[in-house]
PDB file of C-alpha atoms in Angstrom:
ATOM      1  CA  MET A   1    -186.659 -99.511  88.636  1.00 43.00           C
ATOM      2  CA  ALA A   2    -187.673-100.270  85.076  1.00 44.00           C
ATOM      3  CA  GLY A   3    -185.352 -98.860  82.321  1.00 45.00           C
ATOM      4  CA  ALA A   4    -182.466 -97.875  84.673  1.00 45.00           C
ATOM      5  CA  VAL A   5    -178.870 -98.559  83.549  1.00 42.00           C
ATOM      6  CA  LEU A   6    -176.546 -99.958  86.103  1.00 43.00           C
ATOM      7  CA  VAL A   7    -172.958 -98.668  85.959  1.00 43.00           C
ATOM      8  CA  PRO A   8    -170.421-100.826  87.711  1.00 45.00           C
ATOM      9  CA  SER A   9    -168.934 -99.102  90.741  1.00 45.00           C
ATOM     10  CA  VAL A  10    -165.426 -99.945  89.605  1.00 42.00           C
ATOM     11  CA  GLY A  11    -165.777 -97.814  86.390  1.00 44.00           C
ATOM     12  CA  ILE A  12    -167.024 -94.827  88.380  1.00 39.00           C
ATOM     13  CA  ALA A  13    -164.004 -94.964  90.636  1.00 42.00           C
ATOM     14  CA  LEU A  14    -161.609 -95.009  87.687  1.00 38.00           C
ATOM     15  CA  LEU A  15    -163.242 -91.975  86.104  1.00 38.00           C
ATOM     16  CA  LEU A  16    -163.059 -89.998  89.332  1.00 41.00           C
ATOM     17  CA  HIS A  17    -159.412 -90.890  89.780  1.00 46.00           C
ATOM     18  CA  ALA A  18    -158.512 -89.751  86.241  1.00 47.00           C
ATOM     19  CA  GLY A  19    -160.155 -86.345  86.746  1.00 50.00           C
ATOM     20  CA  ASP A  20    -158.351 -85.614  90.046  1.00 52.00           C
ATOM     21  CA  PRO A  21    -155.057 -83.726  89.406  1.00 49.00           C
ATOM     22  CA  SER A  22    -153.721 -84.497  92.855  1.00 50.00           C
ATOM     23  CA  ALA A  23    -153.816 -88.142  92.053  1.00 47.00           C
ATOM     24  CA  ARG A  24    -151.295 -87.819  89.179  1.00 51.00           C
ATOM     25  CA  GLY A  25    -148.278 -86.926  91.361  1.00 50.00           C
ATOM     26  CA  PRO A  26    -145.998 -83.842  91.141  1.00 51.00           C
ATOM     27  CA  VAL A  27    -144.782 -82.482  87.810  1.00 48.00           C
ATOM     28  CA  ARG A  28    -140.963 -82.074  87.623  1.00 51.00           C
ATOM     29  CA  ASP A  29    -139.654 -78.697  86.537  1.00 49.00           C
ATOM     30  CA  ASP A  30    -136.840 -80.214  84.468  1.00 50.00           C
ATOM     31  CA  ALA A  31    -139.402 -81.970  82.323  1.00 49.00           C
ATOM     32  CA  ARG A  32    -140.617 -78.663  80.945  1.00 55.00           C
ATOM     33  CA  PRO A  33    -139.014 -77.446  77.747  1.00 52.00           C
ATOM     34  CA  PRO A  34    -137.083 -74.100  77.984  1.00 53.00           C
ATOM     35  CA  GLU A  35    -139.007 -71.003  77.130  1.00 55.00           C
ATOM     36  CA  GLY A  36    -138.771 -70.104  73.474  1.00 50.00           C
ATOM     37  CA  THR A  37    -137.634 -73.637  72.541  1.00 50.00           C
ATOM     38  CA  ALA A  38    -139.959 -76.093  70.905  1.00 49.00           C
ATOM     39  CA  ALA A  39    -140.257 -79.495  72.544  1.00 48.00           C
ATOM     40  CA  GLY A  40    -137.790 -81.978  71.147  1.00 48.00           C
ATOM     41  CA  SER A  41    -135.531 -79.260  69.534  1.00 50.00           C
ATOM     42  CA  PRO A  42    -131.997 -78.434  70.769  1.00 51.00           C
ATOM     43  CA  SER A  43    -131.604 -75.439  73.084  1.00 53.00           C
ATOM     44  CA  THR A  44    -128.535 -73.897  71.309  1.00 58.00           C
ATOM     45  CA  ARG A  45    -128.538 -70.152  70.478  1.00 62.00           C
ATOM     46  CA  PRO A  46    -128.805 -69.192  66.797  1.00 63.00           C
ATOM     47  CA  ALA A  47    -125.510 -68.142  65.138  1.00 64.00           C
ATOM     48  CA  GLU A  48    -124.974 -64.395  64.709  1.00 67.00           C
ATOM     49  CA  PRO A  49    -124.846 -63.136  61.111  1.00 65.00           C
ATOM     50  CA  THR A  50    -121.328 -62.478  59.734  1.00 68.00           C
ATOM     51  CA  LYS A  51    -120.569 -58.756  59.378  1.00 64.00           C
ATOM     52  CA  PRO A  52    -119.027 -57.664  56.070  1.00 61.00           C
ATOM     53  CA  ALA A  53    -115.390 -56.477  56.216  1.00 58.00           C
ATOM     54  CA  VAL A  54    -115.080 -52.698  56.423  1.00 54.00           C
ATOM     55  CA  LYS A  55    -112.757 -51.284  53.759  1.00 56.00           C
ATOM     56  CA  PRO A  56    -110.468 -48.425  54.856  1.00 55.00           C
ATOM     57  CA  SER A  57    -111.807 -45.068  53.720  1.00 60.00           C
ATOM     58  CA  LYS A  58    -109.872 -43.192  51.067  1.00 63.00           C
ATOM     59  CA  PRO A  59    -108.407 -39.796  52.018  1.00 63.00           C
ATOM     60  CA  SER A  60    -110.733 -36.913  51.233  1.00 70.00           C
ATOM     61  CA  GLY A  61    -107.974 -34.712  49.830  1.00 83.00           C
ATOM     62  CA  PRO A  62    -104.217 -34.077  49.970  1.00 92.00           C
ATOM     63  CA  PRO A  63    -102.797 -31.888  52.760  1.00 95.00           C
ATOM     64  CA  ALA A  64    -101.133 -28.582  51.863  1.00 95.00           C
ATOM     65  CA  LEU A  65     -97.372 -29.172  52.181  1.00 97.00           C
ATOM     66  CA  VAL A  66     -95.759 -26.249  50.308  1.00 97.00           C
ATOM     67  CA  GLY A  67     -93.413 -24.318  52.586  1.00 96.00           C
ATOM     68  CA  LYS A  68     -92.934 -27.175  55.043  1.00 96.00           C
ATOM     69  CA  ASN A  69     -89.766 -29.051  55.884  1.00 95.00           C
ATOM     70  CA  LEU A  70     -89.547 -32.261  53.810  1.00 97.00           C
ATOM     71  CA  LYS A  71     -89.324 -34.501  56.876  1.00 96.00           C
ATOM     72  CA  GLU A  72     -92.381 -32.856  58.417  1.00 97.00           C
ATOM     73  CA  ALA A  73     -94.235 -32.991  55.090  1.00 97.00           C
ATOM     74  CA  ARG A  74     -93.654 -36.746  54.809  1.00 95.00           C
ATOM     75  CA  GLY A  75     -95.139 -37.314  58.270  1.00 96.00           C
ATOM     76  CA  ILE A  76     -98.202 -35.162  57.563  1.00 96.00           C
ATOM     77  CA  ALA A  77     -98.828 -36.866  54.218  1.00 95.00           C
ATOM     78  CA  SER A  78     -98.500 -40.365  55.679  1.00 94.00           C
ATOM     79  CA  ALA A  79    -100.948 -39.555  58.490  1.00 94.00           C
ATOM     80  CA  ALA A  80    -103.427 -38.304  55.878  1.00 94.00           C
ATOM     81  CA  GLY A  81    -103.140 -41.558  53.876  1.00 92.00           C
ATOM     82  CA  PHE A  82    -100.660 -40.496  51.171  1.00 94.00           C
ATOM     83  CA  ASP A  83     -97.269 -41.796  50.080  1.00 93.00           C
ATOM     84  CA  VAL A  84     -94.584 -39.264  49.130  1.00 94.00           C
ATOM     85  CA  VAL A  85     -91.922 -39.078  46.425  1.00 94.00           C
ATOM     86  CA  SER A  86     -89.640 -36.046  46.169  1.00 96.00           C
ATOM     87  CA  HIS A  87     -87.262 -34.464  43.662  1.00 96.00           C
ATOM     88  CA  ASP A  88     -84.898 -31.485  43.507  1.00 97.00           C
ATOM     89  CA  ALA A  89     -86.971 -28.551  42.227  1.00 97.00           C
ATOM     90  CA  SER A  90     -83.851 -26.568  41.262  1.00 95.00           C
ATOM     91  CA  ASP A  91     -81.610 -27.110  38.221  1.00 93.00           C
ATOM     92  CA  GLN A  92     -79.178 -29.292  40.230  1.00 91.00           C
ATOM     93  CA  ASP A  93     -81.069 -32.637  40.497  1.00 90.00           C
ATOM     94  CA  ALA A  94     -79.552 -33.454  43.916  1.00 94.00           C
ATOM     95  CA  GLU A  95     -80.685 -36.363  46.094  1.00 93.00           C
ATOM     96  CA  GLN A  96     -82.599 -35.631  49.306  1.00 93.00           C
ATOM     97  CA  TRP A  97     -80.799 -37.853  51.813  1.00 92.00           C
ATOM     98  CA  ASP A  98     -81.059 -35.364  54.678  1.00 92.00           C
ATOM     99  CA  THR A  99     -84.787 -34.584  54.655  1.00 93.00           C
ATOM    100  CA  ASP A 100     -84.412 -32.054  57.487  1.00 94.00           C
ATOM    101  CA  ASN A 101     -82.451 -29.740  55.153  1.00 95.00           C
ATOM    102  CA  TRP A 102     -85.028 -29.530  52.351  1.00 97.00           C
ATOM    103  CA  LYS A 103     -88.251 -27.562  52.033  1.00 97.00           C
ATOM    104  CA  VAL A 104     -91.278 -28.070  49.776  1.00 98.00           C
ATOM    105  CA  CYS A 105     -91.771 -25.610  46.893  1.00 98.00           C
ATOM    106  CA  PHE A 106     -94.154 -27.559  44.632  1.00 98.00           C
ATOM    107  CA  GLN A 107     -96.750 -30.284  45.206  1.00 97.00           C
ATOM    108  CA  THR A 108     -98.491 -32.434  42.580  1.00 95.00           C
ATOM    109  CA  SER A 109    -100.310 -35.770  42.465  1.00 92.00           C
ATOM    110  CA  ALA A 110     -98.232 -38.851  41.662  1.00 87.00           C
ATOM    111  CA  GLY A 111    -101.098 -41.265  41.036  1.00 87.00           C
ATOM    112  CA  GLN A 112    -101.456 -44.384  43.179  1.00 80.00           C
ATOM    113  CA  ARG A 113     -98.792 -46.631  44.663  1.00 71.00           C
ATOM    114  CA  ASN A 114     -98.864 -49.666  46.921  1.00 65.00           C
ATOM    115  CA  GLY A 115    -102.350 -50.694  45.863  1.00 68.00           C
ATOM    116  CA  ASP A 116    -105.000 -48.030  46.339  1.00 77.00           C
ATOM    117  CA  ARG A 117    -102.822 -45.636  48.367  1.00 86.00           C
ATOM    118  CA  PRO A 118    -102.421 -42.272  46.552  1.00 93.00           C
ATOM    119  CA  ALA A 119     -99.040 -40.563  46.311  1.00 94.00           C
ATOM    120  CA  LEU A 120     -97.791 -36.969  46.200  1.00 95.00           C
ATOM    121  CA  ASP A 121     -94.760 -35.706  44.269  1.00 96.00           C
ATOM    122  CA  LEU A 122     -92.967 -32.906  46.144  1.00 97.00           C
ATOM    123  CA  GLY A 123     -90.531 -30.532  44.444  1.00 97.00           C
ATOM    124  CA  VAL A 124     -88.011 -29.402  47.070  1.00 98.00           C
ATOM    125  CA  VAL A 125     -84.944 -27.166  47.470  1.00 97.00           C
ATOM    126  CA  ARG A 126     -82.414 -26.688  50.239  1.00 95.00           C
ATOM    127  CA  VAL A 127     -83.892 -24.806  53.190  1.00 94.00           C
ATOM    128  CA  GLU A 128     -81.499 -21.876  52.674  1.00 91.00           C
ATOM    129  CA  ALA A 129     -82.337 -21.527  48.960  1.00 93.00           C
ATOM    130  CA  PRO A 130     -85.246 -19.534  47.529  1.00 95.00           C
ATOM    131  CA  CYS A 131     -87.886 -21.470  45.620  1.00 97.00           C
ATOM    132  CA  PRO A 132     -87.548 -21.172  41.822  1.00 97.00           C
ATOM    133  CA  ALA A 133     -90.289 -19.545  39.779  1.00 96.00           C
ATOM    134  CA  ALA A 134     -91.055 -22.917  38.171  1.00 97.00           C
ATOM    135  CA  ASP A 135     -90.172 -26.513  38.969  1.00 96.00           C
ATOM    136  CA  GLY A 136     -86.700 -27.330  37.623  1.00 95.00           C
ATOM    137  CA  GLU A 137     -85.465 -23.752  37.225  1.00 96.00           C
ATOM    138  CA  LYS A 138     -82.520 -22.096  38.936  1.00 94.00           C
ATOM    139  CA  PRO A 139     -83.286 -20.533  42.340  1.00 95.00           C
ATOM    140  CA  PRO A 140     -83.367 -16.722  42.201  1.00 95.00           C
ATOM    141  CA  TRP A 141     -80.369 -15.942  44.394  1.00 95.00           C
ATOM    142  CA  PRO A 142     -80.035 -12.291  45.511  1.00 95.00           C
ATOM    143  CA  THR A 143     -77.844  -9.739  43.773  1.00 96.00           C
ATOM    144  CA  MET A 144     -74.985  -8.061  45.601  1.00 97.00           C
ATOM    145  CA  PRO A 145     -75.930  -4.443  46.247  1.00 97.00           C
ATOM    146  CA  ALA A 146     -73.556  -1.499  45.835  1.00 98.00           C
ATOM    147  CA  VAL A 147     -72.587  -0.010  49.205  1.00 98.00           C
ATOM    148  CA  THR A 148     -69.476   2.049  48.318  1.00 97.00           C
ATOM    149  CA  GLY A 149     -69.823   5.645  49.421  1.00 97.00           C
ATOM    150  CA  LEU A 150     -72.167   4.728  52.280  1.00 98.00           C
ATOM    151  CA  THR A 151     -71.215   4.863  55.920  1.00 98.00           C
ATOM    152  CA  PHE A 152     -70.397   1.501  57.446  1.00 98.00           C
ATOM    153  CA  ALA A 153     -73.598   1.594  59.544  1.00 98.00           C
ATOM    154  CA  ARG A 154     -75.732   2.293  56.475  1.00 98.00           C
ATOM    155  CA  ALA A 155     -73.944  -0.388  54.451  1.00 98.00           C
ATOM    156  CA  VAL A 156     -74.671  -3.022  57.104  1.00 98.00           C
ATOM    157  CA  GLU A 157     -78.391  -2.171  56.988  1.00 97.00           C
ATOM    158  CA  THR A 158     -78.376  -2.361  53.182  1.00 97.00           C
ATOM    159  CA  LEU A 159     -76.769  -5.818  53.233  1.00 97.00           C
ATOM    160  CA  LYS A 160     -79.098  -7.343  55.839  1.00 96.00           C
ATOM    161  CA  PRO A 161     -81.809  -8.509  53.382  1.00 94.00           C
ATOM    162  CA  VAL A 162     -79.209 -10.520  51.440  1.00 95.00           C
ATOM    163  CA  GLY A 163     -78.539 -12.653  54.518  1.00 93.00           C
ATOM    164  CA  PHE A 164     -74.759 -12.744  54.720  1.00 95.00           C
ATOM    165  CA  ARG A 165     -73.218 -14.627  57.610  1.00 94.00           C
ATOM    166  CA  LYS A 166     -70.944 -11.700  58.482  1.00 96.00           C
ATOM    167  CA  VAL A 167     -69.950  -8.192  57.389  1.00 97.00           C
ATOM    168  CA  GLU A 168     -66.264  -7.575  58.132  1.00 97.00           C
ATOM    169  CA  PRO A 169     -64.880  -3.997  58.245  1.00 97.00           C
ATOM    170  CA  GLU A 170     -61.235  -3.261  57.366  1.00 97.00           C
ATOM    171  CA  SER A 171     -59.212  -0.081  57.052  1.00 97.00           C
ATOM    172  CA  ALA A 172     -58.671   1.047  53.474  1.00 97.00           C
ATOM    173  CA  TYR A 173     -55.295   2.534  54.523  1.00 97.00           C
ATOM    174  CA  SER A 174     -52.393   0.450  55.662  1.00 96.00           C
ATOM    175  CA  ASP A 175     -51.224   3.149  58.088  1.00 95.00           C
ATOM    176  CA  VAL A 176     -54.622   3.911  59.635  1.00 96.00           C
ATOM    177  CA  THR A 177     -56.060   1.727  62.403  1.00 95.00           C
ATOM    178  CA  LEU A 178     -59.744   0.952  62.362  1.00 95.00           C
ATOM    179  CA  PRO A 179     -61.534   2.192  65.504  1.00 95.00           C
ATOM    180  CA  GLY A 180     -63.596  -0.081  67.751  1.00 92.00           C
ATOM    181  CA  VAL A 181     -66.807   1.458  66.397  1.00 94.00           C
ATOM    182  CA  ALA A 182     -66.527   2.214  62.696  1.00 95.00           C
ATOM    183  CA  ASP A 183     -70.151   3.204  62.028  1.00 97.00           C
ATOM    184  CA  PRO A 184     -69.379   6.743  60.725  1.00 97.00           C
ATOM    185  CA  TRP A 185     -66.520   5.589  58.459  1.00 98.00           C
ATOM    186  CA  LYS A 186     -67.252   5.403  54.742  1.00 98.00           C
ATOM    187  CA  VAL A 187     -67.012   2.393  52.453  1.00 98.00           C
ATOM    188  CA  CYS A 188     -64.319   2.709  49.784  1.00 98.00           C
ATOM    189  CA  PHE A 189     -64.126  -0.876  48.486  1.00 98.00           C
ATOM    190  CA  GLN A 190     -66.375  -3.909  48.758  1.00 98.00           C
ATOM    191  CA  ASP A 191     -65.979  -7.635  48.191  1.00 97.00           C
ATOM    192  CA  PRO A 192     -68.029  -9.239  46.613  1.00 96.00           C
ATOM    193  CA  ARG A 193     -68.353  -6.619  43.904  1.00 95.00           C
ATOM    194  CA  PRO A 194     -71.818  -5.139  43.254  1.00 96.00           C
ATOM    195  CA  GLY A 195     -74.174  -6.646  40.691  1.00 96.00           C
ATOM    196  CA  GLY A 196     -73.088 -10.276  41.010  1.00 94.00           C
ATOM    197  CA  GLU A 197     -75.285 -13.170  42.079  1.00 94.00           C
ATOM    198  CA  VAL A 198     -74.777 -14.197  45.697  1.00 94.00           C
ATOM    199  CA  GLU A 199     -75.336 -17.951  46.040  1.00 92.00           C
ATOM    200  CA  ASN A 200     -75.758 -19.310  49.567  1.00 91.00           C
ATOM    201  CA  PRO A 201     -75.133 -15.950  51.268  1.00 94.00           C
ATOM    202  CA  GLN A 202     -75.739 -17.520  54.686  1.00 91.00           C
ATOM    203  CA  PHE A 203     -72.243 -19.005  54.407  1.00 92.00           C
ATOM    204  CA  GLY A 204     -70.554 -15.878  53.028  1.00 95.00           C
ATOM    205  CA  THR A 205     -68.694 -12.886  54.454  1.00 97.00           C
ATOM    206  CA  VAL A 206     -68.648  -9.381  52.989  1.00 98.00           C
ATOM    207  CA  TYR A 207     -65.405  -7.414  53.356  1.00 98.00           C
ATOM    208  CA  LEU A 208     -65.741  -3.611  53.411  1.00 98.00           C
ATOM    209  CA  LYS A 209     -62.656  -1.382  53.347  1.00 98.00           C
ATOM    210  CA  LEU A 210     -63.289   1.889  55.110  1.00 98.00           C
ATOM    211  CA  ALA A 211     -61.744   5.353  55.247  1.00 97.00           C
ATOM    212  CA  PRO A 212     -62.091   7.886  58.072  1.00 97.00           C
ATOM    213  CA  PRO A 213     -64.930  10.391  57.672  1.00 96.00           C
ATOM    214  CA  ASP A 214     -62.459  13.276  57.143  1.00 95.00           C
ATOM    215  CA  ALA A 215     -60.216  11.437  54.657  1.00 96.00           C
ATOM    216  CA  PRO A 216     -60.701  10.645  50.964  1.00 96.00           C
ATOM    217  CA  CYS A 217     -60.787   7.076  49.684  1.00 97.00           C
ATOM    218  CA  PRO A 218     -57.421   5.837  48.352  1.00 96.00           C
ATOM    219  CA  GLU A 219     -56.976   4.897  44.729  1.00 95.00           C
ATOM    220  CA  ARG A 220     -56.279   1.318  45.717  1.00 96.00           C
ATOM    221  CA  PRO A 221     -56.733  -0.711  48.898  1.00 96.00           C
ATOM    222  CA  TYR A 222     -54.053  -0.585  51.591  1.00 95.00           C
ATOM    223  CA  ALA A 223     -52.379   2.575  50.326  1.00 95.00           C
ATOM    224  CA  GLU A 224     -50.809   4.907  52.844  1.00 95.00           C
ATOM    225  CA  LEU A 225     -52.749   7.976  53.951  1.00 92.00           C
ATOM    226  CA  ARG A 226     -49.567   9.761  55.127  1.00 87.00           C
ATOM    227  CA  PRO A 227     -46.630   8.342  53.123  1.00 78.00           C
TER     228      PRO A 227
END
């Protein structure tokens, strides 16, 4: 036929073969790049960002330690993030080696120690002593009350607030024996004398010399009622 173009049969076969996917052979799975990884790039995971170091938080405020035992106060303060220094709040300036035997009367700030750690200064006295009115003053020890003329029972009640270790009754007469229960007997003499300061009364004993209810007090202790 005039004008027709003859294409060699070999070229047609090659074109058909190139367009047939089954003729290329199977594709291997391990030839595919991992998902999310560009071809030709390493498959390592990206490094995690470095987290900044967290600084310890400063304590919000000091704990209330007045009235507590010094040993207990130190533990509470340390748990709250505070260091502790202590001093004798009385006029004696004694060292606090036995922290169980001291109590806190005053509490103030002592600035910062050991870096950024705040500190508290505790003014303390012995547990048996009353707190002074101001830091560094003498503790206000109780005054010995007057109990002469009272019955023994009434005298014991009057002395209770002072905190004596013991109240010891004795006969004011050398020839009169004190009964087993001397409550109705009257006080003729007392030791310590009234009006004096009683320091550390918890260690002290009061001695009261008594006369029978129906007998007068002698002029001096241990006189004879019936000479």
